[in-house]
Amino acid sequence: MIVDAVAPRTGERLDVAVSAAAGVSRSQAAKLVDAGAVRVGGVVRARSYRVSSGDRLEIEVPEAPPSPAPEEIDVPVVYSDDWLLVVAKPAGLVVHPAPGHPSGTLVNALLARAGRLPGEVERPGIVHRLDVGTSGLMIVAKREEAFSRLREMMTAREILRSYLALVEGAPPASGEIDAPVGRSPRHRKKMAVVAVVAGGRDARTSYRRLEAFDQTALLEVSPRTGRTHQIRVHLAAAGHPVVGDAVYGRDRKLASRLGLDRPFLHAARLEFEHPMTGERLELEEPLPDDLARALDAARRA
């Protein structure tokens, strides 16, 4: 669907103008601009472009995706109340429907359990995501008030997330990686450390070493921002990729020796204040069996 509109005000950011003209959220507007689906007087512009009053906007809005259907899929629930729940996502489970994965996702499972959820149609209730190969804790909002507050808390970095990662090599005892992350200029399906001027977004990850082995080390990793593939990209850029990571890893044989067929990355701990009650929640999820076996193998290597 093509939306033709006229910018009403001078000096407004393009993504803000698109949001108002097309009736979509600011984040959806930004995605449309980034995808080249918006033209100002026939010219594709960046989302930060400032429009002038009277500028003609051509906006290509994709058809709304069908609403996901409830499906009975077993997903462990670690915490639940009237406002939110925290689940332990298994590795291999896609978070929400997308091209190539129209069903069989975490969202389908959540709809079967909780019924109607707030947020975008294709990913209702989802406050933050985990990669398909990553296991562990995820927060899901049940009500609009909780959803809005949790998203604010994520942006303000008031939700502390800790992961366990087995990495290649011998990293220092602790460290912080501060490097922008964006689409790789050479491989568009991959992320990479990319200069801000080339489209990279601010990204910071801290870690501390828990155990050191012959060829690997176990880290506790805390992302301070939430970029796509951030932990995996940052650790790879630091020279210590996650063991078993087929996209950013280096030693494929190492993963095979440890019996891994996915990245050793697990969202192990969440700490945050309940968005509605203020209660302090501290939740932990132990390593799943496949990662526990791989860790034992690393200790024996």
Backbone as CSV, one residue per row, in Angstrom:
resi,resn,N_x,N_y,N_z,CA_x,CA_y,CA_z,C_x,C_y,C_z
1,MET,0.847,-1.192,0.000,0.000,0.000,0.000,0.885,1.245,0.000
2,ILE,0.582,2.186,-0.898,1.336,3.432,-0.976,0.536,4.544,-0.287
3,VAL,1.184,5.216,0.641,0.571,6.349,1.322,1.215,7.622,0.792
4,ASP,0.420,8.520,0.211,0.903,9.827,-0.236,0.491,10.858,0.802
5,ALA,1.463,11.643,1.267,1.170,12.635,2.303,2.032,13.867,2.074
6,VAL,1.690,14.917,2.788,2.440,16.169,2.729,2.924,16.495,4.135
7,ALA,4.215,16.786,4.275,4.775,17.133,5.577,4.147,18.436,6.068
8,PRO,3.563,18.427,7.291,2.869,19.627,7.765,3.784,20.676,8.380
9,ARG,4.953,20.239,8.858,5.817,21.162,9.608,7.253,21.097,9.119
10,THR,7.923,22.231,9.165,9.342,22.297,8.824,10.172,21.923,10.040
11,GLY,11.228,21.154,9.809,12.167,20.825,10.870,11.891,19.522,11.581
12,GLU,10.808,18.834,11.235,10.478,17.567,11.871,11.329,16.447,11.277
13,ARG,11.786,15.515,12.130,12.544,14.371,11.624,11.661,13.543,10.695
14,LEU,12.305,12.925,9.710,11.549,12.157,8.729,10.785,11.006,9.374
15,ASP,11.404,10.278,10.307,10.698,9.145,10.896,9.491,9.597,11.711
16,VAL,9.578,10.782,12.338,8.439,11.316,13.076,7.304,11.672,12.112
17,ALA,7.656,12.313,11.003,6.656,12.697,10.009,5.989,11.464,9.400
18,VAL,6.766,10.422,9.145,6.229,9.190,8.566,5.290,8.505,9.553
19,SER,5.666,8.504,10.830,4.819,7.893,11.860,3.435,8.527,11.862
20,ALA,3.398,9.856,11.814,2.112,10.564,11.837,1.336,10.355,10.540
21,ALA,2.027,10.387,9.408,1.351,10.304,8.118,0.791,8.918,7.831
22,ALA,1.527,7.878,8.232,1.123,6.507,7.901,0.383,5.817,9.036
23,GLY,0.321,6.478,10.208,-0.375,5.870,11.337,0.320,4.650,11.888
24,VAL,1.663,4.673,11.894,2.442,3.559,12.434,3.277,4.066,13.603
25,SER,3.841,3.142,14.374,4.671,3.536,15.499,5.964,4.174,15.016
26,ARG,6.647,4.871,15.919,7.917,5.511,15.562,8.943,4.472,15.128
27,SER,8.984,3.334,15.831,9.959,2.299,15.464,9.628,1.694,14.107
28,GLN,8.346,1.493,13.821,7.960,0.984,12.508,8.290,1.992,11.414
29,ALA,8.078,3.280,11.698,8.416,4.319,10.728,9.903,4.325,10.428
30,ALA,10.715,4.173,11.476,12.167,4.154,11.288,12.590,2.975,10.420
31,LYS,11.934,1.824,10.606,12.258,0.652,9.795,11.899,0.884,8.336
32,LEU,10.773,1.535,8.093,10.381,1.830,6.718,11.382,2.764,6.048
33,VAL,11.822,3.787,6.792,12.801,4.725,6.245,14.113,4.006,5.954
34,ASP,14.574,3.185,6.917,15.839,2.469,6.752,15.798,1.490,5.582
35,ALA,14.603,0.957,5.305,14.453,-0.013,4.216,14.308,0.651,2.855
36,GLY,14.314,1.976,2.822,14.178,2.682,1.552,12.751,2.738,1.045
37,ALA,11.788,2.513,1.954,10.378,2.505,1.562,9.730,3.881,1.657
38,VAL,10.533,4.904,1.943,10.023,6.269,2.065,10.823,7.183,1.143
39,ARG,10.086,8.023,0.405,10.748,9.004,-0.464,10.225,10.395,-0.145
40,VAL,11.131,11.342,-0.142,10.777,12.746,0.062,10.991,13.450,-1.272
41,GLY,9.897,13.838,-1.931,10.024,14.430,-3.263,10.704,13.503,-4.238
42,GLY,10.474,12.181,-4.051,11.044,11.190,-4.953,12.433,10.720,-4.589
43,VAL,12.976,11.226,-3.475,14.351,10.891,-3.078,14.338,10.159,-1.741
44,VAL,15.087,9.065,-1.651,15.227,8.330,-0.389,16.126,9.126,0.549
45,ARG,15.678,9.313,1.771,16.450,10.067,2.758,16.662,9.229,4.023
46,ALA,17.595,9.666,4.876,17.833,9.012,6.159,16.749,9.403,7.145
47,ARG,16.587,8.594,8.200,15.530,8.865,9.178,15.743,10.203,9.895
48,SER,16.991,10.671,9.982,17.285,11.926,10.678,17.061,13.161,9.789
49,TYR,16.734,12.939,8.530,16.495,14.056,7.610,15.361,14.933,8.138
50,ARG,15.533,16.253,8.060,14.514,17.195,8.522,13.658,17.641,7.339
51,VAL,12.375,17.358,7.439,11.475,17.700,6.329,11.125,19.182,6.365
52,SER,10.625,19.665,5.255,10.117,21.033,5.156,8.615,20.976,4.933
53,SER,7.920,21.976,5.431,6.470,22.039,5.245,6.140,21.988,3.757
54,GLY,5.240,21.066,3.397,4.855,20.927,1.996,5.606,19.846,1.261
55,ASP,6.656,19.273,1.854,7.371,18.169,1.208,6.404,17.015,0.938
56,ARG,6.500,16.431,-0.251,5.644,15.295,-0.598,6.310,14.006,-0.121
57,LEU,5.567,13.230,0.664,6.073,11.967,1.203,5.376,10.807,0.502
58,GLU,6.171,9.891,-0.017,5.647,8.650,-0.579,6.099,7.518,0.339
59,ILE,5.132,6.834,0.949,5.444,5.817,1.951,4.862,4.484,1.503
60,GLU,5.720,3.505,1.333,5.272,2.158,0.958,5.096,1.334,2.233
61,VAL,3.860,1.141,2.623,3.555,0.427,3.863,3.181,-1.009,3.528
62,PRO,3.909,-2.001,4.066,3.564,-3.399,3.767,2.221,-3.779,4.374
63,GLU,1.601,-4.760,3.775,0.338,-5.248,4.307,0.563,-5.794,5.717
64,ALA,-0.403,-5.564,6.589,-0.281,-6.040,7.966,-0.180,-7.562,7.994
65,PRO,0.758,-8.109,8.781,0.884,-9.563,8.855,-0.327,-10.168,9.561
66,PRO,-0.656,-11.401,9.245,-1.779,-12.033,9.943,-1.444,-12.224,11.427
67,SER,-2.455,-12.168,12.242,-2.242,-12.356,13.675,-1.795,-13.791,13.940
68,PRO,-0.752,-13.981,14.769,-0.319,-15.342,15.099,-1.434,-16.112,15.797
69,ALA,-1.492,-17.402,15.566,-2.512,-18.247,16.184,-1.940,-18.952,17.403
70,PRO,-2.761,-19.180,18.413,-2.288,-19.937,19.585,-1.907,-21.365,19.193
71,GLU,-0.805,-21.856,19.756,-0.369,-23.233,19.525,0.116,-23.817,20.846
72,GLU,-0.198,-25.073,21.062,0.230,-25.749,22.290,1.686,-26.186,22.136
73,ILE,2.581,-25.365,22.634,4.022,-25.655,22.607,4.532,-25.533,24.035
74,ASP,5.239,-26.529,24.500,5.695,-26.542,25.887,6.874,-25.589,26.070
75,VAL,6.671,-24.552,26.872,7.723,-23.606,27.226,7.687,-23.414,28.743
76,PRO,8.784,-23.711,29.440,8.787,-23.572,30.902,8.567,-22.131,31.341
77,VAL,7.729,-21.943,32.354,7.465,-20.632,32.935,8.170,-20.549,34.288
78,VAL,9.024,-19.552,34.448,9.807,-19.383,35.669,9.085,-18.491,36.679
79,TYR,8.334,-17.511,36.164,7.606,-16.576,37.028,6.360,-16.111,36.288
80,SER,5.250,-15.918,37.025,4.030,-15.427,36.396,3.162,-14.722,37.424
81,ASP,2.557,-13.596,37.019,1.527,-12.929,37.810,0.540,-12.293,36.840
82,ASP,-0.287,-11.391,37.313,-1.305,-10.790,36.452,-0.729,-9.852,35.404
83,TRP,0.522,-9.409,35.583,1.103,-8.367,34.741,2.137,-8.879,33.748
84,LEU,2.872,-9.884,34.125,3.970,-10.356,33.283,4.279,-11.811,33.578
85,LEU,5.073,-12.393,32.720,5.632,-13.702,33.015,7.044,-13.759,32.472
86,VAL,7.829,-14.653,33.043,9.193,-14.886,32.596,9.290,-16.348,32.195
87,VAL,9.746,-16.575,30.963,9.833,-17.938,30.452,11.299,-18.319,30.249
88,ALA,11.537,-19.627,30.199,12.859,-20.158,29.867,12.792,-20.667,28.432
89,LYS,13.212,-19.842,27.489,13.124,-20.219,26.073,14.126,-21.319,25.747
90,PRO,13.661,-22.410,25.148,14.617,-23.436,24.721,15.387,-22.984,23.474
91,ALA,16.597,-23.469,23.315,17.342,-23.217,22.082,16.592,-23.854,20.916
92,GLY,16.622,-23.187,19.771,15.950,-23.701,18.587,14.556,-23.173,18.393
93,LEU,14.008,-22.504,19.413,12.657,-21.953,19.305,12.735,-20.504,18.842
94,VAL,12.140,-20.205,17.688,12.083,-18.837,17.172,11.147,-18.024,18.055
95,VAL,11.492,-16.752,18.312,10.704,-15.945,19.245,9.353,-15.557,18.661
96,HIS,9.320,-15.053,17.431,8.051,-14.598,16.864,7.971,-14.953,15.384
97,PRO,6.768,-15.030,14.820,6.643,-15.358,13.401,7.396,-14.369,12.519
98,ALA,7.985,-14.894,11.468,8.753,-14.101,10.507,8.792,-14.897,9.206
99,PRO,9.229,-14.271,8.105,9.348,-15.026,6.856,10.161,-16.303,7.061
100,GLY,9.600,-17.423,6.667,10.255,-18.709,6.870,9.851,-19.402,8.151
101,HIS,9.249,-18.657,9.083,8.800,-19.225,10.356,7.417,-18.658,10.692
102,PRO,6.393,-19.037,9.958,5.064,-18.455,10.189,4.374,-18.978,11.437
103,SER,4.858,-20.091,11.977,4.212,-20.683,13.141,5.248,-21.455,13.951
104,GLY,4.783,-22.072,15.041,5.691,-22.858,15.867,6.684,-22.018,16.638
105,THR,6.302,-20.784,17.004,7.212,-19.864,17.678,6.820,-19.686,19.144
106,LEU,7.670,-18.980,19.869,7.370,-18.664,21.262,6.073,-17.870,21.371
107,VAL,5.871,-16.916,20.474,4.645,-16.119,20.507,3.411,-17.004,20.385
108,ASN,3.431,-17.978,19.491,2.301,-18.897,19.356,2.037,-19.636,20.667
109,ALA,3.122,-20.043,21.328,2.982,-20.732,22.614,2.411,-19.808,23.681
110,LEU,2.854,-18.558,23.702,2.388,-17.595,24.706,0.912,-17.281,24.532
111,LEU,0.468,-17.164,23.288,-0.944,-16.881,23.037,-1.831,-18.021,23.526
112,ALA,-1.340,-19.251,23.409,-2.104,-20.393,23.908,-2.188,-20.379,25.424
113,ARG,-1.146,-19.865,26.067,-1.113,-19.860,27.525,-1.823,-18.652,28.124
114,ALA,-1.540,-17.471,27.571,-1.995,-16.229,28.209,-3.128,-15.521,27.474
115,GLY,-3.475,-15.990,26.277,-4.513,-15.310,25.516,-3.988,-14.037,24.869
116,ARG,-4.790,-13.007,24.818,-4.405,-11.755,24.163,-3.251,-11.092,24.921
117,LEU,-2.281,-10.591,24.155,-1.115,-9.932,24.736,-0.942,-8.556,24.099
118,PRO,-0.307,-7.606,24.804,-0.131,-6.256,24.258,1.029,-6.188,23.270
119,GLY,1.107,-5.071,22.548,2.245,-4.854,21.661,1.902,-5.069,20.203
120,GLU,2.945,-5.200,19.380,2.768,-5.332,17.938,2.113,-6.661,17.600
121,VAL,1.365,-6.666,16.503,0.576,-7.842,16.126,1.446,-9.077,15.975
122,GLU,2.613,-8.929,15.304,3.430,-10.098,15.004,4.286,-10.560,16.181
123,ARG,4.454,-9.728,17.205,5.241,-10.151,18.370,4.629,-9.601,19.658
124,PRO,3.414,-9.982,19.953,2.735,-9.465,21.137,3.418,-9.883,22.439
125,GLY,3.491,-8.943,23.357,4.031,-9.221,24.679,5.536,-9.254,24.777
126,ILE,6.236,-9.264,23.644,7.686,-9.454,23.654,8.389,-8.159,24.059
127,VAL,9.098,-8.209,25.169,9.825,-7.044,25.682,11.248,-7.015,25.140
128,HIS,11.860,-8.164,25.023,13.207,-8.288,24.444,13.307,-9.673,23.827
129,ARG,14.294,-9.864,22.970,14.373,-11.119,22.227,15.665,-11.876,22.535
130,LEU,15.637,-13.159,22.210,16.835,-13.989,22.208,16.985,-14.604,20.824
131,ASP,18.231,-14.764,20.377,18.475,-15.429,19.102,17.919,-16.848,19.153
132,VAL,17.611,-17.395,17.984,17.012,-18.723,17.935,17.891,-19.772,18.615
133,GLY,19.211,-19.639,18.507,20.109,-20.621,19.098,20.463,-20.364,20.547
134,THR,19.928,-19.297,21.123,20.214,-18.943,22.515,19.071,-19.411,23.407
135,SER,19.417,-20.000,24.539,18.419,-20.440,25.509,18.380,-19.457,26.672
136,GLY,17.328,-19.568,27.495,17.318,-18.804,28.732,16.119,-17.912,28.938
137,LEU,16.264,-16.976,29.880,15.168,-16.194,30.423,14.740,-15.049,29.514
138,MET,13.429,-14.905,29.356,12.831,-13.813,28.599,11.624,-13.282,29.348
139,ILE,11.467,-11.953,29.339,10.314,-11.312,29.975,9.223,-11.108,28.932
140,VAL,7.993,-11.416,29.319,6.834,-11.223,28.450,5.780,-10.439,29.231
141,ALA,5.248,-9.379,28.631,4.209,-8.568,29.285,2.834,-9.126,28.965
142,LYS,1.964,-9.141,29.979,0.585,-9.595,29.791,-0.389,-8.438,29.557
143,ARG,-0.055,-7.253,30.073,-0.964,-6.113,29.977,-0.232,-4.905,29.405
144,GLU,-1.001,-4.007,28.791,-0.417,-2.856,28.114,0.399,-1.990,29.058
145,GLU,-0.097,-1.767,30.280,0.628,-0.911,31.228,2.003,-1.501,31.550
146,ALA,2.033,-2.804,31.771,3.301,-3.465,32.071,4.222,-3.452,30.854
147,PHE,3.641,-3.645,29.664,4.433,-3.646,28.433,5.143,-2.308,28.239
148,SER,4.393,-1.218,28.371,4.980,0.107,28.175,6.074,0.381,29.194
149,ARG,5.815,0.031,30.450,6.800,0.299,31.499,8.048,-0.568,31.321
150,LEU,7.882,-1.820,30.957,9.034,-2.697,30.753,9.896,-2.230,29.589
151,ARG,9.259,-1.749,28.517,10.036,-1.224,27.390,10.830,0.004,27.821
152,GLU,10.230,0.853,28.640,10.938,2.019,29.174,12.119,1.579,30.032
153,MET,11.910,0.560,30.838,12.973,0.059,31.703,14.123,-0.532,30.893
154,MET,13.807,-1.207,29.794,14.858,-1.740,28.930,15.685,-0.607,28.338
155,THR,15.003,0.435,27.863,15.705,1.577,27.276,16.583,2.275,28.305
156,ALA,16.080,2.388,29.538,16.826,3.046,30.616,17.845,2.122,31.265
157,ARG,17.931,0.882,30.787,18.886,-0.117,31.295,18.665,-0.422,32.770
158,GLU,17.390,-0.512,33.131,17.017,-0.838,34.500,16.751,-2.326,34.682
159,ILE,16.853,-3.084,33.610,16.709,-4.534,33.671,18.088,-5.134,33.441
160,LEU,18.618,-5.803,34.461,19.962,-6.378,34.383,19.875,-7.804,33.856
161,ARG,20.593,-8.065,32.779,20.596,-9.381,32.147,22.005,-9.950,32.176
162,SER,22.123,-11.198,32.585,23.419,-11.867,32.633,23.353,-13.167,31.851
163,TYR,24.358,-13.383,31.025,24.444,-14.588,30.203,25.676,-15.391,30.603
164,LEU,25.623,-16.690,30.356,26.799,-17.540,30.449,27.238,-17.882,29.037
165,ALA,28.533,-17.679,28.776,29.072,-17.934,27.437,30.385,-18.681,27.561
166,LEU,30.529,-19.752,26.803,31.813,-20.432,26.681,32.483,-19.891,25.431
167,VAL,33.683,-19.336,25.587,34.333,-18.667,24.460,35.667,-19.314,24.140
168,GLU,36.127,-19.072,22.939,37.420,-19.580,22.499,38.555,-18.752,23.112
169,GLY,39.669,-19.418,23.412,40.863,-18.713,23.851,40.878,-18.380,25.324
170,ALA,41.740,-17.409,25.680,41.962,-17.028,27.075,41.746,-15.536,27.249
171,PRO,40.517,-15.092,27.446,40.246,-13.663,27.639,40.748,-13.189,28.991
172,PRO,40.925,-11.883,29.180,41.312,-11.338,30.488,40.266,-11.676,31.551
173,ALA,40.623,-11.446,32.809,39.728,-11.772,33.920,38.420,-10.998,33.853
174,SER,38.448,-9.797,33.297,37.240,-8.999,33.133,37.506,-7.955,32.064
175,GLY,36.434,-7.351,31.583,36.619,-6.321,30.572,35.296,-5.751,30.113
176,GLU,35.383,-4.681,29.355,34.202,-4.073,28.737,34.515,-3.788,27.287
177,ILE,33.592,-4.167,26.429,33.732,-3.942,24.997,32.778,-2.825,24.612
178,ASP,33.331,-1.743,24.139,32.538,-0.568,23.753,32.801,-0.314,22.276
179,ALA,31.911,-0.816,21.430,32.107,-0.705,19.983,30.753,-0.749,19.298
180,PRO,30.494,0.168,18.358,29.191,0.195,17.679,28.956,-1.064,16.857
181,VAL,27.707,-1.481,16.797,27.319,-2.687,16.060,26.305,-2.308,14.987
182,GLY,26.495,-2.853,13.789,25.564,-2.605,12.691,25.681,-3.701,11.658
183,ARG,24.950,-3.570,10.576,25.015,-4.554,9.505,26.411,-4.580,8.891
184,SER,26.920,-5.782,8.661,28.220,-5.910,8.022,28.162,-5.361,6.603
185,PRO,29.097,-4.496,6.215,29.072,-3.961,4.844,29.377,-5.019,3.793
186,ARG,29.969,-6.142,4.224,30.325,-7.192,3.266,29.314,-8.341,3.247
187,HIS,28.673,-8.594,4.399,27.708,-9.685,4.493,26.450,-9.134,5.160
188,ARG,25.444,-8.779,4.376,24.296,-8.051,4.896,23.449,-8.860,5.867
189,LYS,23.599,-10.195,5.887,22.850,-11.013,6.831,23.579,-11.145,8.165
190,LYS,24.765,-10.587,8.248,25.543,-10.648,9.476,25.651,-9.259,10.095
191,MET,25.881,-9.238,11.410,26.190,-8.002,12.102,27.701,-7.933,12.292
192,ALA,28.203,-6.737,12.578,29.634,-6.563,12.761,29.882,-5.285,13.552
193,VAL,31.101,-5.156,14.075,31.507,-3.881,14.652,31.688,-2.918,13.491
194,VAL,30.878,-1.860,13.477,30.830,-0.929,12.351,30.904,0.493,12.891
195,ALA,31.677,1.330,12.263,31.774,2.721,12.692,30.409,3.393,12.660
196,VAL,30.185,4.304,13.602,28.908,5.003,13.681,28.579,5.688,12.361
197,VAL,29.584,6.250,11.725,29.352,6.967,10.468,28.890,6.023,9.373
198,ALA,29.140,4.723,9.531,28.721,3.740,8.531,27.437,3.032,8.942
199,GLY,26.760,3.532,9.968,25.482,2.959,10.368,25.524,2.155,11.649
200,GLY,26.686,2.047,12.294,26.765,1.315,13.552,26.062,2.054,14.679
201,ARG,25.499,1.296,15.622,24.797,1.885,16.768,25.576,1.583,18.039
202,ASP,25.549,2.550,18.951,26.241,2.427,20.227,25.947,1.074,20.871
203,ALA,26.998,0.382,21.326,26.825,-0.936,21.944,27.937,-1.169,22.962
204,ARG,27.548,-1.658,24.147,28.524,-1.933,25.204,28.202,-3.262,25.877
205,THR,29.241,-4.031,26.107,29.115,-5.343,26.741,30.227,-5.496,27.765
206,SER,29.881,-5.894,28.986,30.909,-6.172,30.000,30.919,-7.670,30.297
207,TYR,32.044,-8.152,30.793,32.149,-9.578,31.108,33.145,-9.791,32.240
208,ARG,33.011,-10.935,32.892,34.023,-11.394,33.844,34.213,-12.891,33.663
209,ARG,35.445,-13.320,33.809,35.773,-14.729,33.603,35.442,-15.516,34.864
210,LEU,34.684,-16.581,34.701,34.327,-17.440,35.824,35.268,-18.626,35.956
211,GLU,35.652,-19.218,34.810,36.563,-20.359,34.792,37.402,-20.291,33.526
212,ALA,38.629,-20.791,33.612,39.512,-20.853,32.451,39.940,-22.302,32.230
213,PHE,39.897,-22.729,30.975,40.260,-24.093,30.631,41.412,-24.072,29.624
214,ASP,41.702,-25.208,29.033,42.850,-25.314,28.137,42.660,-24.477,26.874
215,GLN,41.499,-24.588,26.240,41.257,-23.877,24.978,40.090,-22.899,25.058
216,THR,39.413,-22.893,26.184,38.196,-22.097,26.302,38.118,-21.436,27.676
217,ALA,37.113,-20.590,27.841,36.850,-19.952,29.133,35.350,-19.732,29.270
218,LEU,34.867,-19.845,30.506,33.463,-19.585,30.801,33.333,-18.161,31.314
219,LEU,32.483,-17.374,30.665,32.295,-15.975,31.022,30.870,-15.720,31.509
220,GLU,30.750,-14.760,32.427,29.458,-14.141,32.719,29.438,-12.834,31.943
221,VAL,28.455,-12.677,31.077,28.416,-11.542,30.148,27.160,-10.720,30.401
222,SER,27.338,-9.398,30.457,26.210,-8.494,30.699,26.146,-7.440,29.595
223,PRO,25.154,-7.532,28.715,25.001,-6.491,27.684,24.417,-5.230,28.305
224,ARG,25.041,-4.095,28.034,24.527,-2.817,28.539,23.578,-2.156,27.546
225,THR,23.591,-2.651,26.317,22.660,-2.206,25.284,22.073,-3.458,24.654
226,GLY,21.167,-3.304,23.701,20.468,-4.468,23.165,20.478,-4.562,21.668
227,ARG,21.652,-4.563,21.057,21.750,-4.650,19.604,21.651,-6.105,19.133
228,THR,21.244,-6.275,17.883,21.141,-7.606,17.305,22.483,-8.322,17.343
229,HIS,22.497,-9.548,17.887,23.697,-10.385,17.969,24.828,-9.726,18.769
230,GLN,24.505,-8.770,19.626,25.538,-7.946,20.268,26.623,-8.758,20.976
231,ILE,26.223,-9.670,21.854,27.218,-10.432,22.621,28.106,-11.226,21.678
232,ARG,27.499,-11.898,20.727,28.267,-12.731,19.797,29.227,-11.901,18.959
233,VAL,28.761,-10.755,18.480,29.607,-9.881,17.655,30.747,-9.291,18.479
234,HIS,30.443,-8.799,19.675,31.469,-8.185,20.509,32.548,-9.183,20.926
235,LEU,32.138,-10.370,21.356,33.127,-11.353,21.777,33.981,-11.812,20.596
236,ALA,33.370,-11.947,19.431,34.150,-12.310,18.242,35.135,-11.205,17.884
237,ALA,34.700,-9.952,17.976,35.582,-8.832,17.661,36.747,-8.738,18.646
238,ALA,36.516,-9.194,19.887,37.574,-9.183,20.896,38.522,-10.362,20.744
239,GLY,38.248,-11.242,19.785,39.117,-12.389,19.553,38.727,-13.626,20.328
240,HIS,37.532,-13.598,20.940,37.089,-14.733,21.744,35.628,-15.070,21.418
241,PRO,35.393,-15.587,20.214,34.011,-15.878,19.817,33.379,-16.966,20.668
242,VAL,32.066,-16.963,20.690,31.318,-17.981,21.425,31.535,-19.335,20.758
243,VAL,31.867,-20.338,21.555,32.069,-21.678,21.021,30.748,-22.189,20.439
244,GLY,30.822,-22.754,19.240,29.635,-23.281,18.580,28.900,-22.284,17.711
245,ASP,29.391,-21.060,17.626,28.728,-20.033,16.827,29.143,-20.193,15.359
246,ALA,28.214,-20.717,14.556,28.527,-20.991,13.158,28.674,-19.731,12.327
247,VAL,28.139,-18.600,12.810,28.188,-17.353,12.054,29.441,-16.553,12.394
248,TYR,29.744,-16.400,13.668,30.847,-15.539,14.090,32.030,-16.305,14.689
249,GLY,31.904,-17.619,14.842,32.964,-18.409,15.454,34.113,-18.684,14.506
250,ARG,35.130,-19.338,15.029,36.331,-19.617,14.232,36.642,-21.112,14.176
251,ASP,36.669,-21.756,15.356,37.099,-23.148,15.435,35.879,-24.065,15.429
252,ARG,35.468,-24.515,14.243,34.305,-25.383,14.137,34.567,-26.754,14.775
253,LYS,35.810,-27.217,14.700,36.135,-28.533,15.250,36.035,-28.547,16.772
254,LEU,36.323,-27.406,17.404,36.233,-27.318,18.860,34.808,-27.593,19.320
255,ALA,33.843,-26.987,18.661,32.446,-27.215,19.026,32.077,-28.685,18.880
256,SER,32.557,-29.306,17.810,32.265,-30.718,17.582,32.860,-31.584,18.692
257,ARG,34.074,-31.262,19.103,34.712,-32.046,20.169,33.945,-31.930,21.486
258,LEU,33.307,-30.796,21.705,32.558,-30.587,22.945,31.101,-31.022,22.815
259,GLY,30.725,-31.518,21.634,29.366,-32.006,21.443,28.342,-30.900,21.257
260,LEU,28.785,-29.738,20.785,27.876,-28.600,20.613,27.386,-28.489,19.172
261,ASP,26.095,-28.245,19.025,25.553,-27.973,17.694,24.837,-26.629,17.651
262,ARG,25.142,-25.772,18.638,24.595,-24.395,18.668,25.528,-23.560,19.531
263,PRO,25.374,-22.231,19.507,26.262,-21.393,20.314,26.090,-21.661,21.810
264,PHE,27.196,-21.694,22.530,27.137,-21.834,23.990,26.843,-20.461,24.566
265,LEU,25.576,-20.090,24.554,25.134,-18.792,25.065,23.778,-18.989,25.726
266,HIS,23.694,-18.614,27.007,22.500,-18.902,27.800,22.160,-17.696,28.661
267,ALA,20.927,-17.206,28.545,20.458,-16.091,29.370,20.122,-16.629,30.755
268,ALA,21.069,-16.497,31.674,20.999,-17.222,32.942,20.341,-16.461,34.080
269,ARG,20.332,-15.119,34.011,19.857,-14.357,35.173,19.193,-13.050,34.744
270,LEU,18.118,-12.691,35.454,17.434,-11.419,35.276,17.240,-10.767,36.633
271,GLU,17.489,-9.455,36.691,17.224,-8.685,37.910,16.516,-7.396,37.506
272,PHE,15.353,-7.140,38.133,14.629,-5.908,37.840,13.531,-5.695,38.870
273,GLU,13.084,-4.461,38.965,11.948,-4.146,39.811,10.665,-4.377,39.024
274,HIS,9.726,-5.039,39.661,8.449,-5.292,38.997,7.868,-3.958,38.527
275,PRO,7.447,-3.871,37.261,7.003,-2.575,36.714,5.768,-1.996,37.390
276,MET,4.982,-2.829,38.061,3.739,-2.345,38.656,3.771,-2.348,40.186
277,THR,4.443,-3.311,40.796,4.440,-3.423,42.259,5.703,-2.881,42.904
278,GLY,6.787,-2.776,42.121,8.061,-2.330,42.674,8.848,-3.427,43.355
279,GLU,8.302,-4.640,43.425,9.016,-5.757,44.047,10.283,-6.077,43.262
280,ARG,11.367,-6.330,43.972,12.624,-6.692,43.319,12.591,-8.168,42.931
281,LEU,12.757,-8.438,41.639,12.756,-9.808,41.141,14.171,-10.203,40.738
282,GLU,14.613,-11.344,41.220,15.917,-11.900,40.855,15.673,-13.349,40.444
283,LEU,15.806,-13.616,39.164,15.457,-14.923,38.618,16.668,-15.553,37.949
284,GLU,16.813,-16.865,38.116,17.926,-17.588,37.524,17.426,-18.843,36.824
285,GLU,18.122,-19.234,35.785,17.807,-20.453,35.052,19.104,-21.226,34.813
286,PRO,19.193,-22.464,35.320,20.433,-23.236,35.153,20.705,-23.588,33.697
287,LEU,21.918,-23.985,33.419,22.273,-24.399,32.061,21.422,-25.589,31.632
288,PRO,20.934,-25.586,30.409,20.247,-26.780,29.901,21.240,-27.918,29.716
289,ASP,20.717,-29.115,29.550,21.570,-30.309,29.545,22.665,-30.265,28.498
290,ASP,22.356,-29.770,27.278,23.376,-29.795,26.226,24.565,-28.909,26.576
291,LEU,24.308,-27.740,27.177,25.405,-26.843,27.550,26.138,-27.356,28.789
292,ALA,25.412,-27.974,29.708,26.058,-28.542,30.889,27.027,-29.651,30.483
293,ARG,26.630,-30.488,29.526,27.530,-31.547,29.051,28.746,-30.953,28.346
294,ALA,28.540,-29.924,27.547,29.659,-29.290,26.845,30.624,-28.639,27.849
295,LEU,30.097,-28.051,28.901,30.957,-27.432,29.912,31.782,-28.491,30.629
296,ASP,31.177,-29.630,30.955,31.940,-30.726,31.565,33.046,-31.200,30.635
297,ALA,32.736,-31.271,29.338,33.741,-31.707,28.365,34.884,-30.697,28.286
298,ALA,34.565,-29.401,28.372,35.602,-28.362,28.338,36.499,-28.459,29.561
299,ARG,35.919,-28.766,30.708,36.717,-28.906,31.933,37.673,-30.091,31.852
300,ARG,37.265,-31.142,31.150,38.101,-32.352,31.051,39.144,-32.255,29.941
301,ALA,38.932,-31.289,29.008,39.825,-31.206,27.828,41.248,-30.850,28.238
